Amino acid sequence: MTQLTKAEALKVEKQEKERELQNLTETAGASGHQKLRVCDICGAYLSILDSDRRLADHFGGKVSFSLTLGIAVSPCEVADF
C-alpha cells in the first residue's frame, strides 16, 4: 500500500513540474511574450529572465557608462531643448 501512495505522490509532483515548465515556456523564448522592464539609465528594454552576466554587460556598456557619468545627453535633456 505504501508503494501505491508513493506512486500517487510522484504523479502529483510530475503534474506540478509540468505546469511549472509550461509557465516558463510561456514567459520566455522567441514567442514575443518575454517579461520586460525598462532600464532606468538609458531606457532600453531588458528581459527579467536575462542572466546576471548579460545585465552586467548592459550596464557596463558605453551608453550606460556615459549616461551615468553625465558625459552623454539623456533623452530627457534633449526634450527640454
mmCIF file of N, CA and C in Angstrom:
data_model
loop_
_atom_site.group_PDB
_atom_site.id
_atom_site.type_symbol
_atom_site.label_atom_id
_atom_site.label_comp_id
_atom_site.label_asym_id
_atom_site.label_seq_id
_atom_site.Cartn_x
_atom_site.Cartn_y
_atom_site.Cartn_z
ATOM 1 N N MET A 1 0.827 -1.192 0.000
ATOM 2 C CA MET A 1 0.000 0.000 0.000
ATOM 3 C C MET A 1 0.874 1.259 0.000
ATOM 4 N N THR A 2 2.028 1.235 0.637
ATOM 5 C CA THR A 2 2.875 2.424 0.676
ATOM 6 C C THR A 2 3.454 2.735 -0.699
ATOM 7 N N GLN A 3 3.694 1.708 -1.502
ATOM 8 C CA GLN A 3 4.198 1.958 -2.847
ATOM 9 C C GLN A 3 3.146 2.653 -3.702
ATOM 10 N N LEU A 4 1.892 2.338 -3.461
ATOM 11 C CA LEU A 4 0.811 2.988 -4.188
ATOM 12 C C LEU A 4 0.729 4.473 -3.825
ATOM 13 N N THR A 5 0.891 4.798 -2.558
ATOM 14 C CA THR A 5 0.855 6.210 -2.145
ATOM 15 C C THR A 5 2.075 6.956 -2.678
ATOM 16 N N LYS A 6 3.229 6.289 -2.731
ATOM 17 C CA LYS A 6 4.427 6.918 -3.300
ATOM 18 C C LYS A 6 4.224 7.206 -4.781
ATOM 19 N N ALA A 7 3.602 6.244 -5.481
ATOM 20 C CA ALA A 7 3.339 6.437 -6.909
ATOM 21 C C ALA A 7 2.389 7.606 -7.131
ATOM 22 N N GLU A 8 1.355 7.716 -6.304
ATOM 23 C CA GLU A 8 0.413 8.832 -6.417
ATOM 24 C C GLU A 8 1.100 10.164 -6.141
ATOM 25 N N ALA A 9 1.980 10.182 -5.155
ATOM 26 C CA ALA A 9 2.714 11.407 -4.826
ATOM 27 C C ALA A 9 3.619 11.811 -5.984
ATOM 28 N N LEU A 10 4.241 10.824 -6.623
ATOM 29 C CA LEU A 10 5.103 11.125 -7.765
ATOM 30 C C LEU A 10 4.300 11.651 -8.954
ATOM 31 N N LYS A 11 3.100 11.142 -9.156
ATOM 32 C CA LYS A 11 2.238 11.643 -10.223
ATOM 33 C C LYS A 11 1.870 13.104 -9.988
ATOM 34 N N VAL A 12 1.545 13.419 -8.748
ATOM 35 C CA VAL A 12 1.201 14.803 -8.409
ATOM 36 C C VAL A 12 2.404 15.715 -8.620
ATOM 37 N N GLU A 13 3.578 15.262 -8.194
ATOM 38 C CA GLU A 13 4.799 16.055 -8.370
ATOM 39 C C GLU A 13 5.095 16.261 -9.856
ATOM 40 N N LYS A 14 4.886 15.231 -10.663
ATOM 41 C CA LYS A 14 5.105 15.340 -12.098
ATOM 42 C C LYS A 14 4.178 16.379 -12.711
ATOM 43 N N GLN A 15 2.911 16.386 -12.312
ATOM 44 C CA GLN A 15 1.961 17.361 -12.828
ATOM 45 C C GLN A 15 2.355 18.780 -12.450
ATOM 46 N N GLU A 16 2.841 18.967 -11.226
ATOM 47 C CA GLU A 16 3.289 20.296 -10.783
ATOM 48 C C GLU A 16 4.479 20.759 -11.603
ATOM 49 N N LYS A 17 5.434 19.859 -11.836
ATOM 50 C CA LYS A 17 6.621 20.215 -12.626
ATOM 51 C C LYS A 17 6.253 20.530 -14.071
ATOM 52 N N GLU A 18 5.287 19.806 -14.626
ATOM 53 C CA GLU A 18 4.838 20.091 -15.985
ATOM 54 C C GLU A 18 4.179 21.458 -16.072
ATOM 55 N N ARG A 19 3.395 21.826 -15.054
ATOM 56 C CA ARG A 19 2.790 23.160 -15.018
ATOM 57 C C ARG A 19 3.862 24.237 -14.905
ATOM 58 N N GLU A 20 4.869 23.978 -14.070
ATOM 59 C CA GLU A 20 5.983 24.923 -13.915
ATOM 60 C C GLU A 20 6.698 25.133 -15.241
ATOM 61 N N LEU A 21 6.978 24.039 -15.938
ATOM 62 C CA LEU A 21 7.648 24.114 -17.232
ATOM 63 C C LEU A 21 6.797 24.866 -18.243
ATOM 64 N N GLN A 22 5.517 24.629 -18.245
ATOM 65 C CA GLN A 22 4.607 25.324 -19.159
ATOM 66 C C GLN A 22 4.630 26.824 -18.895
ATOM 67 N N ASN A 23 4.627 27.214 -17.617
ATOM 68 C CA ASN A 23 4.690 28.639 -17.284
ATOM 69 C C ASN A 23 5.990 29.263 -17.749
ATOM 70 N N LEU A 24 7.103 28.552 -17.602
ATOM 71 C CA LEU A 24 8.391 29.076 -18.039
ATOM 72 C C LEU A 24 8.449 29.221 -19.548
ATOM 73 N N THR A 25 7.924 28.252 -20.276
ATOM 74 C CA THR A 25 7.976 28.336 -21.732
ATOM 75 C C THR A 25 7.040 29.414 -22.267
ATOM 76 N N GLU A 26 5.987 29.724 -21.534
ATOM 77 C CA GLU A 26 5.081 30.784 -21.980
ATOM 78 C C GLU A 26 5.688 32.166 -21.766
ATOM 79 N N THR A 27 6.541 32.324 -20.778
ATOM 80 C CA THR A 27 7.084 33.645 -20.461
ATOM 81 C C THR A 27 8.435 33.918 -21.105
ATOM 82 N N ALA A 28 9.003 32.939 -21.788
ATOM 83 C CA ALA A 28 10.330 33.138 -22.378
ATOM 84 C C ALA A 28 10.332 32.629 -23.810
ATOM 85 N N GLY A 29 11.419 32.954 -24.492
ATOM 86 C CA GLY A 29 11.602 32.417 -25.824
ATOM 87 C C GLY A 29 11.301 33.425 -26.909
ATOM 88 N N ALA A 30 11.303 32.931 -28.132
ATOM 89 C CA ALA A 30 11.118 33.787 -29.296
ATOM 90 C C ALA A 30 9.649 34.087 -29.568
ATOM 91 N N SER A 31 8.773 33.664 -28.703
ATOM 92 C CA SER A 31 7.342 33.870 -28.939
ATOM 93 C C SER A 31 6.923 35.321 -28.745
ATOM 94 N N GLY A 32 7.790 36.148 -28.230
ATOM 95 C CA GLY A 32 7.466 37.553 -28.042
ATOM 96 C C GLY A 32 6.754 37.846 -26.747
ATOM 97 N N HIS A 33 6.647 36.884 -25.880
ATOM 98 C CA HIS A 33 5.948 37.084 -24.614
ATOM 99 C C HIS A 33 6.930 37.215 -23.463
ATOM 100 N N GLN A 34 8.060 37.822 -23.706
ATOM 101 C CA GLN A 34 9.051 37.966 -22.647
ATOM 102 C C GLN A 34 8.595 39.026 -21.656
ATOM 103 N N LYS A 35 8.991 38.840 -20.409
ATOM 104 C CA LYS A 35 8.739 39.838 -19.383
ATOM 105 C C LYS A 35 9.855 40.874 -19.487
ATOM 106 N N LEU A 36 9.491 42.106 -19.766
ATOM 107 C CA LEU A 36 10.484 43.152 -19.977
ATOM 108 C C LEU A 36 10.344 44.248 -18.934
ATOM 109 N N ARG A 37 11.469 44.900 -18.672
ATOM 110 C CA ARG A 37 11.466 46.090 -17.824
ATOM 111 C C ARG A 37 12.310 47.148 -18.511
ATOM 112 N N VAL A 38 12.127 48.381 -18.132
ATOM 113 C CA VAL A 38 12.850 49.480 -18.755
ATOM 114 C C VAL A 38 14.076 49.822 -17.918
ATOM 115 N N CYS A 39 15.206 49.980 -18.579
ATOM 116 C CA CYS A 39 16.446 50.375 -17.898
ATOM 117 C C CYS A 39 16.285 51.806 -17.390
ATOM 118 N N ASP A 40 16.609 52.027 -16.122
ATOM 119 C CA ASP A 40 16.485 53.355 -15.527
ATOM 120 C C ASP A 40 17.482 54.347 -16.107
ATOM 121 N N ILE A 41 18.580 53.864 -16.644
ATOM 122 C CA ILE A 41 19.640 54.740 -17.126
ATOM 123 C C ILE A 41 19.423 55.167 -18.570
ATOM 124 N N CYS A 42 19.194 54.185 -19.459
ATOM 125 C CA CYS A 42 19.144 54.521 -20.881
ATOM 126 C C CYS A 42 17.782 54.304 -21.519
ATOM 127 N N GLY A 43 16.842 53.655 -20.831
ATOM 128 C CA GLY A 43 15.511 53.458 -21.374
ATOM 129 C C GLY A 43 15.341 52.231 -22.251
ATOM 130 N N ALA A 44 16.370 51.400 -22.344
ATOM 131 C CA ALA A 44 16.278 50.180 -23.158
ATOM 132 C C ALA A 44 15.417 49.143 -22.444
ATOM 133 N N TYR A 45 14.807 48.256 -23.223
ATOM 134 C CA TYR A 45 14.046 47.157 -22.647
ATOM 135 C C TYR A 45 14.987 46.023 -22.283
ATOM 136 N N LEU A 46 14.891 45.559 -21.045
ATOM 137 C CA LEU A 46 15.707 44.451 -20.567
ATOM 138 C C LEU A 46 14.792 43.315 -20.148
ATOM 139 N N SER A 47 15.179 42.096 -20.472
ATOM 140 C CA SER A 47 14.381 40.941 -20.083
ATOM 141 C C SER A 47 14.622 40.632 -18.617
ATOM 142 N N ILE A 48 13.558 40.344 -17.899
ATOM 143 C CA ILE A 48 13.673 39.958 -16.491
ATOM 144 C C ILE A 48 14.369 38.613 -16.372
ATOM 145 N N LEU A 49 14.275 37.796 -17.405
ATOM 146 C CA LEU A 49 14.838 36.457 -17.379
ATOM 147 C C LEU A 49 16.306 36.406 -17.783
ATOM 148 N N ASP A 50 16.915 37.561 -18.109
ATOM 149 C CA ASP A 50 18.328 37.584 -18.507
ATOM 150 C C ASP A 50 19.232 37.155 -17.362
ATOM 151 N N SER A 51 20.367 36.608 -17.732
ATOM 152 C CA SER A 51 21.347 36.195 -16.724
ATOM 153 C C SER A 51 22.028 37.435 -16.134
ATOM 154 N N ASP A 52 22.644 37.254 -14.993
ATOM 155 C CA ASP A 52 23.357 38.364 -14.336
ATOM 156 C C ASP A 52 24.498 38.870 -15.206
ATOM 157 N N ARG A 53 25.144 37.956 -15.923
ATOM 158 C CA ARG A 53 26.267 38.332 -16.791
ATOM 159 C C ARG A 53 25.792 39.261 -17.912
ATOM 160 N N ARG A 54 24.647 38.929 -18.497
ATOM 161 C CA ARG A 54 24.120 39.750 -19.581
ATOM 162 C C ARG A 54 23.725 41.138 -19.069
ATOM 163 N N LEU A 55 23.124 41.211 -17.887
ATOM 164 C CA LEU A 55 22.770 42.505 -17.313
ATOM 165 C C LEU A 55 24.017 43.318 -16.971
ATOM 166 N N ALA A 56 25.039 42.640 -16.463
ATOM 167 C CA ALA A 56 26.297 43.335 -16.155
ATOM 168 C C ALA A 56 26.918 43.892 -17.429
ATOM 169 N N ASP A 57 26.846 43.140 -18.515
ATOM 170 C CA ASP A 57 27.363 43.629 -19.796
ATOM 171 C C ASP A 57 26.582 44.853 -20.262
ATOM 172 N N HIS A 58 25.272 44.849 -20.042
ATOM 173 C CA HIS A 58 24.464 46.002 -20.445
ATOM 174 C C HIS A 58 24.864 47.250 -19.660
ATOM 175 N N PHE A 59 24.923 47.107 -18.337
ATOM 176 C CA PHE A 59 25.220 48.272 -17.509
ATOM 177 C C PHE A 59 26.674 48.718 -17.623
ATOM 178 N N GLY A 60 27.547 47.848 -18.112
ATOM 179 C CA GLY A 60 28.944 48.227 -18.338
ATOM 180 C C GLY A 60 29.184 48.742 -19.733
ATOM 181 N N GLY A 61 28.137 48.848 -20.544
ATOM 182 C CA GLY A 61 28.267 49.304 -21.929
ATOM 183 C C GLY A 61 28.542 50.795 -22.030
ATOM 184 N N LYS A 62 28.869 51.229 -23.246
ATOM 185 C CA LYS A 62 29.259 52.618 -23.484
ATOM 186 C C LYS A 62 28.140 53.608 -23.184
ATOM 187 N N VAL A 63 26.926 53.303 -23.599
ATOM 188 C CA VAL A 63 25.813 54.239 -23.410
ATOM 189 C C VAL A 63 25.488 54.386 -21.925
ATOM 190 N N SER A 64 25.332 53.269 -21.236
ATOM 191 C CA SER A 64 25.008 53.330 -19.810
ATOM 192 C C SER A 64 26.117 54.006 -19.026
ATOM 193 N N PHE A 65 27.358 53.687 -19.374
ATOM 194 C CA PHE A 65 28.507 54.269 -18.670
ATOM 195 C C PHE A 65 28.571 55.778 -18.873
ATOM 196 N N SER A 66 28.391 56.233 -20.104
ATOM 197 C CA SER A 66 28.488 57.676 -20.362
ATOM 198 C C SER A 66 27.299 58.446 -19.774
ATOM 199 N N LEU A 67 26.112 57.825 -19.768
ATOM 200 C CA LEU A 67 24.964 58.491 -19.149
ATOM 201 C C LEU A 67 25.135 58.586 -17.639
ATOM 202 N N THR A 68 25.726 57.543 -17.038
ATOM 203 C CA THR A 68 25.969 57.555 -15.600
ATOM 204 C C THR A 68 26.942 58.663 -15.217
ATOM 205 N N LEU A 69 27.974 58.855 -16.032
ATOM 206 C CA LEU A 69 28.973 59.889 -15.742
ATOM 207 C C LEU A 69 28.508 61.284 -16.142
ATOM 208 N N GLY A 70 27.441 61.367 -16.914
ATOM 209 C CA GLY A 70 26.950 62.672 -17.350
ATOM 210 C C GLY A 70 27.633 63.180 -18.590
ATOM 211 N N ILE A 71 28.380 62.306 -19.277
ATOM 212 C CA ILE A 71 29.082 62.718 -20.496
ATOM 213 C C ILE A 71 28.099 62.858 -21.651
ATOM 214 N N ALA A 72 27.200 61.898 -21.782
ATOM 215 C CA ALA A 72 26.221 61.915 -22.862
ATOM 216 C C ALA A 72 24.974 62.678 -22.422
ATOM 217 N N VAL A 73 24.184 63.068 -23.389
ATOM 218 C CA VAL A 73 22.945 63.777 -23.115
ATOM 219 C C VAL A 73 21.818 62.763 -23.010
ATOM 220 N N SER A 74 21.063 62.835 -21.937
ATOM 221 C CA SER A 74 19.960 61.895 -21.744
ATOM 222 C C SER A 74 18.767 62.323 -22.599
ATOM 223 N N PRO A 75 17.866 61.401 -22.926
ATOM 224 C CA PRO A 75 16.685 61.750 -23.717
ATOM 225 C C PRO A 75 15.832 62.838 -23.054
ATOM 226 N N CYS A 76 15.810 62.894 -21.739
ATOM 227 C CA CYS A 76 15.032 63.931 -21.034
ATOM 228 C C CYS A 76 15.611 65.312 -21.298
ATOM 229 N N GLU A 77 16.931 65.404 -21.349
ATOM 230 C CA GLU A 77 17.569 66.699 -21.604
ATOM 231 C C GLU A 77 17.339 67.147 -23.044
ATOM 232 N N VAL A 78 17.266 66.210 -23.976
ATOM 233 C CA VAL A 78 17.020 66.547 -25.368
ATOM 234 C C VAL A 78 15.610 67.112 -25.506
ATOM 235 N N ALA A 79 14.664 66.558 -24.782
ATOM 236 C CA ALA A 79 13.273 67.020 -24.864
ATOM 237 C C ALA A 79 13.120 68.448 -24.318
ATOM 238 N N ASP A 80 14.037 68.872 -23.432
ATOM 239 C CA ASP A 80 13.958 70.211 -22.855
ATOM 240 C C ASP A 80 14.335 71.313 -23.849
ATOM 241 N N PHE A 81 15.060 70.970 -24.892
ATOM 242 C CA PHE A 81 15.515 71.999 -25.838
ATOM 243 C C PHE A 81 14.400 72.561 -26.637
#
